[in-house]
């Protein structure tokens, strides 16, 4: 080869080397970077239930229009228009929307005043009978015996009746009262003392720092427990409290459905099981759990109606209370009594009080054939106050018990 050819080959080789190096510099080796896992799809959370601060977090009993799998407690009701139970957009077409607008119950204040006329019409035989006797010109021994008999017939009870008669006799003798106005004032004072005007009748329904207040509602079949729980939920919603209902009456057919209906009317969720005969303690436990996780103010637990002579059922009621107390103390145990049963209901009341430590009494059907004296008798028997009274069939006919309004109705 000539020198010219050698020079040409050398330049060509140099050009190849230079071009290859440039390509390396421009592209370089591909870096290996760790691929971060993709973020989960954002699923819109369901709107909070009317009157509630939020929905239960995952892991709690499911939130759905109907209960979950058989035997598994679920939460039903409490959805606004456009929201369906459950979480995730894929559920928005699976269940019908809840009521468009939840009812707004009337405030509890003034209910007893509004219903005072009804109470006076049906329960004033006691007051009128006593006033007629005490207005006689001569108050002899037979008259006082008639006064005591009138009190006994009104279901006041033997002990309280004797105390009222003794107090009246003393005051009449000391003051020499004879005019109808004087007699009425004396009788009113005695009845107020017997009813317990100074008793603390406040319901323990204020939320604690880390958990809701828990109210257990007990009583025998037919007293109106489930209805009372529903009406009490309305009272609390009217006070702007967030409420969760627990359908722990798992032995009565349709009890959970009945309670759910009450809750749906005011936008209150109900924790329930769709399996008849499921463990009531488990349902009650889950209800409180949902109440804690949703930051509710109050959890109301409806229990099965239990006859006082069925020891096994009473033991189970004690179990419900013990299991619920794993979350914290039960704040209120309300015993629902049918006021028309009179003295016959006192033995039932005593047994319930021994099992679950009753803290307050709800007297239902006080506007019917009930005799007003049962208020005095049941308080004396249990040593706890009447806190609520049912005065009718309407949804808002449950009222805080007001001793003065009650006595005034008796004497109207």
Short mmCIF file of C-alpha atoms in Angstrom, two decimals:
data_model
loop_
_atom_site.label_atom_id
_atom_site.label_comp_id
_atom_site.label_asym_id
_atom_site.label_seq_id
_atom_site.Cartn_x
_atom_site.Cartn_y
_atom_site.Cartn_z
CA UNK A 1 0.00 0.00 0.00
CA UNK A 2 1.11 3.46 -0.66
CA UNK A 3 1.57 6.06 2.05
CA UNK A 4 -1.55 7.78 0.86
CA UNK A 5 -3.63 4.63 1.35
CA UNK A 6 -2.21 4.06 4.85
CA UNK A 7 -3.10 7.61 5.77
CA UNK A 8 -6.67 7.18 4.46
CA UNK A 9 -7.20 3.94 6.50
CA UNK A 10 -5.85 5.58 9.65
CA UNK A 11 -8.19 8.54 9.32
CA UNK A 12 -11.16 6.20 8.72
CA UNK A 13 -10.34 4.15 11.82
CA UNK A 14 -10.00 7.32 13.90
CA UNK A 15 -13.37 8.53 12.65
CA UNK A 16 -15.05 5.27 13.70
CA UNK A 17 -13.56 5.48 17.20
CA UNK A 18 -14.58 9.10 17.64
CA UNK A 19 -18.17 8.49 16.48
CA UNK A 20 -18.58 5.46 18.79
CA UNK A 21 -17.39 7.43 21.81
CA UNK A 22 -19.77 10.23 21.03
CA UNK A 23 -22.68 7.79 20.87
CA UNK A 24 -21.75 6.42 24.29
CA UNK A 25 -21.58 9.88 25.78
CA UNK A 26 -24.95 10.83 24.34
CA UNK A 27 -26.87 7.71 25.38
CA UNK A 28 -24.96 6.42 28.39
CA UNK A 29 -25.99 3.30 30.42
CA UNK A 30 -29.68 3.13 31.49
CA UNK A 31 -30.08 3.65 35.26
CA UNK A 32 -31.99 1.06 37.27
CA UNK A 33 -34.47 2.90 39.43
CA UNK A 34 -36.82 1.25 42.02
CA UNK A 35 -40.40 1.57 40.90
CA UNK A 36 -42.57 2.78 43.76
CA UNK A 37 -45.88 0.97 44.17
CA UNK A 38 -48.73 2.88 42.65
CA UNK A 39 -51.03 4.72 45.04
CA UNK A 40 -54.38 3.03 45.62
CA UNK A 41 -57.34 4.36 43.80
CA UNK A 42 -59.04 7.08 45.76
CA UNK A 43 -62.50 5.92 46.71
CA UNK A 44 -64.89 8.63 47.83
CA UNK A 45 -66.06 8.08 51.37
CA UNK A 46 -69.78 7.95 52.02
CA UNK A 47 -71.36 11.05 53.47
CA UNK A 48 -71.80 10.91 57.23
CA UNK A 49 -75.20 9.84 58.46
CA UNK A 50 -77.56 12.66 59.41
CA UNK A 51 -76.69 13.55 62.97
CA UNK A 52 -73.48 11.46 62.89
CA UNK A 53 -69.81 12.42 62.78
CA UNK A 54 -68.70 9.64 60.47
CA UNK A 55 -69.01 6.06 59.32
CA UNK A 56 -67.41 3.04 60.96
CA UNK A 57 -63.89 2.33 59.77
CA UNK A 58 -62.98 -0.89 57.92
CA UNK A 59 -62.97 -3.89 60.21
CA UNK A 60 -66.13 -2.92 62.02
CA UNK A 61 -69.51 -4.48 61.26
CA UNK A 62 -70.41 -3.60 57.69
CA UNK A 63 -72.40 -0.57 56.71
CA UNK A 64 -75.23 -1.55 54.43
CA UNK A 65 -78.90 -1.18 53.85
CA UNK A 66 -79.28 -4.82 54.89
CA UNK A 67 -77.19 -6.88 57.31
CA UNK A 68 -74.11 -8.71 56.12
CA UNK A 69 -73.75 -12.47 56.03
CA UNK A 70 -75.98 -14.43 58.36
CA UNK A 71 -74.92 -14.05 61.94
CA UNK A 72 -72.68 -11.10 61.22
CA UNK A 73 -73.83 -7.86 62.80
CA UNK A 74 -74.29 -5.06 60.30
CA UNK A 75 -75.25 -1.43 60.29
CA UNK A 76 -78.40 -0.39 58.52
CA UNK A 77 -80.12 2.88 57.83
CA UNK A 78 -78.74 6.38 58.29
CA UNK A 79 -78.01 7.41 54.72
CA UNK A 80 -78.88 10.61 52.95
CA UNK A 81 -80.25 10.98 49.45
CA UNK A 82 -77.64 10.04 46.85
CA UNK A 83 -75.59 8.02 49.34
CA UNK A 84 -75.82 4.28 49.59
CA UNK A 85 -74.54 2.14 52.42
CA UNK A 86 -70.99 0.85 52.15
CA UNK A 87 -67.76 2.32 50.84
CA UNK A 88 -66.57 2.61 47.25
CA UNK A 89 -68.08 3.93 44.08
CA UNK A 90 -68.89 0.39 42.89
CA UNK A 91 -71.59 0.12 45.59
CA UNK A 92 -73.49 3.20 44.58
CA UNK A 93 -75.83 1.22 42.35
CA UNK A 94 -76.23 -1.85 44.54
CA UNK A 95 -78.56 -0.54 47.23
CA UNK A 96 -81.35 2.00 47.21
CA UNK A 97 -80.72 5.40 48.71
CA UNK A 98 -81.99 6.13 52.19
CA UNK A 99 -84.78 8.55 53.00
CA UNK A 100 -84.38 11.87 51.22
CA UNK A 101 -84.91 13.88 54.37
CA UNK A 102 -84.80 12.47 57.89
CA UNK A 103 -87.52 13.59 60.23
CA UNK A 104 -86.73 16.30 62.72
CA UNK A 105 -88.36 15.34 66.04
CA UNK A 106 -89.83 18.02 68.22
CA UNK A 107 -87.82 19.10 71.27
CA UNK A 108 -88.43 17.09 74.44
CA UNK A 109 -88.99 20.24 76.48
CA UNK A 110 -92.63 20.96 76.95
CA UNK A 111 -93.89 17.52 75.88
CA UNK A 112 -95.30 16.71 79.29
CA UNK A 113 -96.92 20.12 79.41
CA UNK A 114 -98.49 19.53 76.02
CA UNK A 115 -99.81 16.16 77.13
CA UNK A 116 -100.85 17.28 80.59
CA UNK A 117 -104.53 17.49 79.64
CA UNK A 118 -104.46 13.89 78.42
CA UNK A 119 -102.83 12.75 81.64
CA UNK A 120 -105.32 14.71 83.73
CA UNK A 121 -108.30 13.14 81.96
CA UNK A 122 -107.18 9.60 82.58
CA UNK A 123 -105.42 9.79 85.94
CA UNK A 124 -107.18 12.38 88.04
CA UNK A 125 -109.42 9.99 89.97
CA UNK A 126 -106.80 9.83 92.69
CA UNK A 127 -106.54 13.57 93.16
CA UNK A 128 -110.27 14.23 92.97
CA UNK A 129 -111.06 11.41 95.38
CA UNK A 130 -108.57 12.66 97.93
CA UNK A 131 -109.69 16.27 97.64
CA UNK A 132 -113.30 15.25 98.16
CA UNK A 133 -112.43 13.30 101.30
CA UNK A 134 -110.17 15.96 102.77
CA UNK A 135 -112.72 18.71 102.19
CA UNK A 136 -115.28 17.14 104.53
CA UNK A 137 -116.39 19.15 107.51
CA UNK A 138 -115.25 16.43 109.90
CA UNK A 139 -112.06 14.45 109.34
CA UNK A 140 -112.63 11.50 111.63
CA UNK A 141 -110.86 8.17 111.75
CA UNK A 142 -113.11 6.61 109.11
CA UNK A 143 -112.30 9.46 106.74
CA UNK A 144 -108.59 8.90 107.12
CA UNK A 145 -109.12 5.21 106.48
CA UNK A 146 -110.92 6.12 103.28
CA UNK A 147 -108.03 8.38 102.30
CA UNK A 148 -105.59 5.49 102.78
CA UNK A 149 -107.85 3.11 100.87
CA UNK A 150 -108.03 5.58 97.97
CA UNK A 151 -104.25 5.71 97.85
CA UNK A 152 -103.99 1.91 97.91
CA UNK A 153 -106.51 1.57 95.07
CA UNK A 154 -104.39 3.99 93.05
CA UNK A 155 -101.40 1.62 93.34
CA UNK A 156 -99.43 3.91 95.63
CA UNK A 157 -98.49 0.96 97.81
CA UNK A 158 -98.96 0.23 101.51
CA UNK A 159 -95.85 1.93 102.85
CA UNK A 160 -96.10 5.16 100.86
CA UNK A 161 -99.86 5.35 101.52
CA UNK A 162 -99.34 5.17 105.26
CA UNK A 163 -96.65 7.85 105.07
CA UNK A 164 -98.87 10.22 103.05
CA UNK A 165 -101.81 9.79 105.46
CA UNK A 166 -99.59 10.40 108.46
CA UNK A 167 -98.14 13.54 106.95
CA UNK A 168 -101.57 14.90 106.01
CA UNK A 169 -103.05 14.20 109.45
CA UNK A 170 -100.20 16.03 111.14
CA UNK A 171 -100.38 19.09 108.89
CA UNK A 172 -104.19 19.33 109.07
CA UNK A 173 -104.05 19.12 112.87
CA UNK A 174 -101.31 21.73 113.16
CA UNK A 175 -102.58 24.18 110.53
CA UNK A 176 -106.29 23.57 110.95
CA UNK A 177 -106.71 23.60 107.16
CA UNK A 178 -110.27 23.33 105.97
CA UNK A 179 -110.80 25.41 102.83
CA UNK A 180 -110.48 23.59 99.49
CA UNK A 181 -107.48 25.71 98.56
CA UNK A 182 -105.67 24.90 101.81
CA UNK A 183 -106.44 21.20 101.52
CA UNK A 184 -105.28 21.11 97.92
CA UNK A 185 -101.98 22.81 98.80
CA UNK A 186 -101.36 20.33 101.62
CA UNK A 187 -102.17 17.36 99.41
CA UNK A 188 -99.97 18.69 96.62
CA UNK A 189 -97.04 19.06 99.00
CA UNK A 190 -97.46 15.49 100.30
CA UNK A 191 -97.75 14.01 96.83
CA UNK A 192 -94.69 15.89 95.62
CA UNK A 193 -92.72 14.55 98.55
CA UNK A 194 -93.96 11.04 97.85
CA UNK A 195 -93.12 11.30 94.14
CA UNK A 196 -89.70 12.68 94.95
CA UNK A 197 -89.56 16.17 93.53
CA UNK A 198 -85.88 16.51 94.37
CA UNK A 199 -84.67 13.27 92.75
CA UNK A 200 -82.05 13.45 90.01
CA UNK A 201 -83.87 12.43 86.83
CA UNK A 202 -81.20 13.51 84.37
CA UNK A 203 -80.34 10.85 81.77
CA UNK A 204 -76.64 9.92 81.56
CA UNK A 205 -76.37 10.50 77.80
CA UNK A 206 -73.39 12.83 77.54
CA UNK A 207 -70.42 11.58 75.52
CA UNK A 208 -67.20 10.74 77.35
CA UNK A 209 -63.84 11.96 76.13
CA UNK A 210 -63.04 8.74 74.26
CA UNK A 211 -66.33 6.88 73.91
CA UNK A 212 -70.07 7.33 73.72
CA UNK A 213 -72.49 7.02 76.59
CA UNK A 214 -74.07 3.55 76.67
CA UNK A 215 -77.73 3.06 77.60
CA UNK A 216 -79.10 -0.46 78.13
CA UNK A 217 -82.89 -0.80 77.91
CA UNK A 218 -84.45 -3.82 79.65
CA UNK A 219 -87.88 -5.13 80.59
CA UNK A 220 -90.33 -7.98 80.09
CA UNK A 221 -92.23 -8.77 76.90
CA UNK A 222 -95.04 -6.41 76.01
CA UNK A 223 -93.89 -3.36 77.94
CA UNK A 224 -92.84 -1.51 74.79
CA UNK A 225 -89.04 -1.65 75.03
CA UNK A 226 -88.29 -1.45 71.32
CA UNK A 227 -90.78 1.36 70.82
CA UNK A 228 -89.29 3.16 73.82
CA UNK A 229 -85.77 2.85 72.36
CA UNK A 230 -87.01 4.31 69.08
CA UNK A 231 -88.80 7.18 70.81
CA UNK A 232 -85.78 7.86 73.02
CA UNK A 233 -83.63 8.06 69.90
CA UNK A 234 -85.97 10.78 68.66
CA UNK A 235 -85.62 12.66 71.95
CA UNK A 236 -81.81 12.54 71.69
CA UNK A 237 -81.74 13.49 68.00
CA UNK A 238 -83.89 16.50 68.88
CA UNK A 239 -81.11 17.45 71.31
CA UNK A 240 -78.54 17.26 68.45
CA UNK A 241 -76.92 14.07 69.71
CA UNK A 242 -75.40 11.44 67.42
CA UNK A 243 -77.02 8.10 68.20
CA UNK A 244 -76.32 4.45 67.33
CA UNK A 245 -78.96 1.79 67.95
CA UNK A 246 -78.12 -1.79 68.92
CA UNK A 247 -80.76 -4.43 68.08
CA UNK A 248 -79.81 -7.00 70.72
CA UNK A 249 -83.36 -8.39 70.88
CA UNK A 250 -82.44 -11.32 68.65
CA UNK A 251 -85.16 -13.71 69.83
CA UNK A 252 -88.28 -11.82 68.79
CA UNK A 253 -89.17 -11.98 65.13
CA UNK A 254 -88.93 -8.62 63.37
CA UNK A 255 -87.57 -6.82 66.45
CA UNK A 256 -84.48 -5.69 64.54
CA UNK A 257 -86.61 -4.58 61.60
CA UNK A 258 -88.83 -2.57 63.93
CA UNK A 259 -85.85 -0.84 65.53
CA UNK A 260 -84.25 -0.20 62.14
CA UNK A 261 -87.42 1.50 60.95
CA UNK A 262 -87.38 3.78 63.99
CA UNK A 263 -83.76 4.66 63.29
CA UNK A 264 -84.23 5.31 59.59
CA UNK A 265 -86.96 7.84 60.26
CA UNK A 266 -84.51 10.12 62.03
CA UNK A 267 -81.30 9.11 60.24
CA UNK A 268 -79.90 6.91 63.00
CA UNK A 269 -77.88 3.74 62.15
CA UNK A 270 -78.84 0.37 63.62
CA UNK A 271 -76.35 -2.41 64.36
CA UNK A 272 -78.09 -5.76 63.98
CA UNK A 273 -77.80 -9.40 62.99
CA UNK A 274 -80.04 -10.99 60.41
CA UNK A 275 -79.81 -14.36 62.12
CA UNK A 276 -82.70 -15.01 64.48
CA UNK A 277 -81.46 -16.18 67.85
CA UNK A 278 -77.96 -14.75 67.37
CA UNK A 279 -75.89 -13.97 70.44
CA UNK A 280 -77.35 -10.75 71.92
CA UNK A 281 -74.12 -9.94 73.75
CA UNK A 282 -72.19 -10.01 70.46
CA UNK A 283 -74.62 -7.61 68.80
CA UNK A 284 -74.51 -5.28 71.81
CA UNK A 285 -70.69 -5.39 71.84
CA UNK A 286 -70.52 -4.53 68.14
CA UNK A 287 -73.01 -1.70 68.57
CA UNK A 288 -70.77 -0.02 71.12
CA UNK A 289 -67.76 -0.67 68.89
CA UNK A 290 -69.48 1.12 66.00
CA UNK A 291 -70.41 3.94 68.36
CA UNK A 292 -66.79 4.36 69.43
CA UNK A 293 -65.38 4.29 65.90
CA UNK A 294 -68.02 6.65 64.51
CA UNK A 295 -67.58 9.01 67.49
CA UNK A 296 -71.26 8.86 68.39
CA UNK A 297 -72.61 10.51 71.52
CA UNK A 298 -74.95 7.74 72.66
CA UNK A 299 -75.46 4.03 71.98
CA UNK A 300 -78.95 2.73 72.81
CA UNK A 301 -79.17 -1.05 73.18
CA UNK A 302 -82.52 -2.83 72.94
CA UNK A 303 -82.59 -6.19 74.72
CA UNK A 304 -84.93 -9.15 74.48
CA UNK A 305 -88.04 -9.24 76.65
CA UNK A 306 -87.36 -11.63 79.49
CA UNK A 307 -89.73 -13.08 82.01
CA UNK A 308 -88.33 -12.73 85.50
CA UNK A 309 -88.83 -16.45 86.28
CA UNK A 310 -86.57 -17.60 83.41
CA UNK A 311 -83.25 -17.73 85.18
CA UNK A 312 -81.31 -18.62 82.03
CA UNK A 313 -82.56 -15.57 80.19
CA UNK A 314 -81.85 -13.31 83.16
CA UNK A 315 -78.33 -14.71 83.29
CA UNK A 316 -77.97 -13.89 79.62
CA UNK A 317 -79.06 -10.32 80.28
CA UNK A 318 -76.30 -10.07 82.86
CA UNK A 319 -73.90 -11.42 80.22
CA UNK A 320 -74.93 -8.70 77.77
CA UNK A 321 -74.05 -6.06 80.33
CA UNK A 322 -70.72 -7.68 81.20
CA UNK A 323 -69.69 -8.00 77.54
CA UNK A 324 -70.64 -4.41 76.76
CA UNK A 325 -68.58 -3.25 79.72
CA UNK A 326 -65.44 -4.52 78.02
CA UNK A 327 -65.63 -1.21 76.16
CA UNK A 328 -66.32 0.73 79.36
CA UNK A 329 -69.00 1.07 82.04
CA UNK A 330 -72.67 1.11 81.08
CA UNK A 331 -73.86 4.62 81.89
CA UNK A 332 -77.59 4.02 82.16
CA UNK A 333 -79.84 0.97 82.61
CA UNK A 334 -83.45 1.90 81.93
CA UNK A 335 -86.18 -0.50 83.02
CA UNK A 336 -89.35 -0.20 80.93
CA UNK A 337 -92.53 -0.96 82.88
CA UNK A 338 -96.11 -1.04 81.71
CA UNK A 339 -97.89 1.37 84.06
CA UNK A 340 -101.18 -0.50 83.65
CA UNK A 341 -99.79 -3.58 85.41
CA UNK A 342 -99.67 -1.67 88.68
CA UNK A 343 -98.35 -3.56 91.68
CA UNK A 344 -97.92 -6.72 89.59
CA UNK A 345 -94.95 -5.14 87.83
CA UNK A 346 -93.02 -4.43 91.02
CA UNK A 347 -91.71 -7.98 91.46
CA UNK A 348 -90.45 -7.92 87.88
CA UNK A 349 -88.77 -4.62 88.57
CA UNK A 350 -86.96 -5.96 91.62
CA UNK A 351 -85.54 -8.95 89.74
CA UNK A 352 -84.23 -6.80 86.89
CA UNK A 353 -82.68 -4.40 89.37
CA UNK A 354 -80.81 -7.27 91.05
CA UNK A 355 -79.41 -8.52 87.73
CA UNK A 356 -78.37 -5.33 85.95
CA UNK A 357 -78.46 -2.53 88.55
CA UNK A 358 -81.29 -0.41 87.15
CA UNK A 359 -80.59 3.34 87.22
CA UNK A 360 -83.90 4.69 85.93
CA UNK A 361 -87.47 3.71 85.09
CA UNK A 362 -89.55 4.35 81.99
CA UNK A 363 -93.30 4.07 82.60
CA UNK A 364 -95.24 3.40 79.43
CA UNK A 365 -99.02 3.58 78.86
CA UNK A 366 -99.43 6.10 81.65
CA UNK A 367 -102.28 7.70 79.74
CA UNK A 368 -104.40 4.56 79.61
CA UNK A 369 -105.97 2.70 82.51
CA UNK A 370 -102.88 3.15 84.65
CA UNK A 371 -103.26 4.49 88.14
CA UNK A 372 -100.99 7.37 88.93
CA UNK A 373 -99.82 5.95 92.24
CA UNK A 374 -97.58 3.42 90.49
CA UNK A 375 -95.02 6.21 90.07
CA UNK A 376 -94.67 6.41 93.84
CA UNK A 377 -94.71 2.66 94.38
CA UNK A 378 -92.08 1.70 91.83
CA UNK A 379 -89.68 4.39 92.97
CA UNK A 380 -90.05 3.30 96.58
CA UNK A 381 -89.57 -0.36 95.63
CA UNK A 382 -86.41 0.14 93.57
CA UNK A 383 -84.92 3.26 95.08
CA UNK A 384 -84.41 4.73 91.61
CA UNK A 385 -86.38 7.53 89.94
CA UNK A 386 -88.86 7.46 87.09
CA UNK A 387 -87.00 9.32 84.34
CA UNK A 388 -89.31 9.01 81.33
CA UNK A 389 -93.02 8.45 80.81
CA UNK A 390 -94.95 7.30 77.77
CA UNK A 391 -98.19 9.19 77.36
CA UNK A 392 -99.53 7.96 74.04
CA UNK A 393 -98.95 6.07 70.81
CA UNK A 394 -97.40 8.94 68.85
CA UNK A 395 -93.69 8.91 67.98
CA UNK A 396 -93.06 11.94 70.19
CA UNK A 397 -95.22 10.85 73.13
CA UNK A 398 -92.23 10.01 75.32
CA UNK A 399 -91.41 12.78 77.78
CA UNK A 400 -89.02 13.43 80.65
CA UNK A 401 -90.87 12.88 83.90
CA UNK A 402 -91.70 16.16 85.61
CA UNK A 403 -92.96 15.58 89.18
CA UNK A 404 -94.69 18.93 89.50
CA UNK A 405 -96.50 18.64 86.17
CA UNK A 406 -97.51 15.10 87.08
CA UNK A 407 -98.93 16.00 90.49
CA UNK A 408 -100.70 19.04 89.07
CA UNK A 409 -102.29 16.79 86.45
CA UNK A 410 -103.51 14.46 89.18
CA UNK A 411 -105.10 17.37 91.03
CA UNK A 412 -106.48 19.13 87.94
#
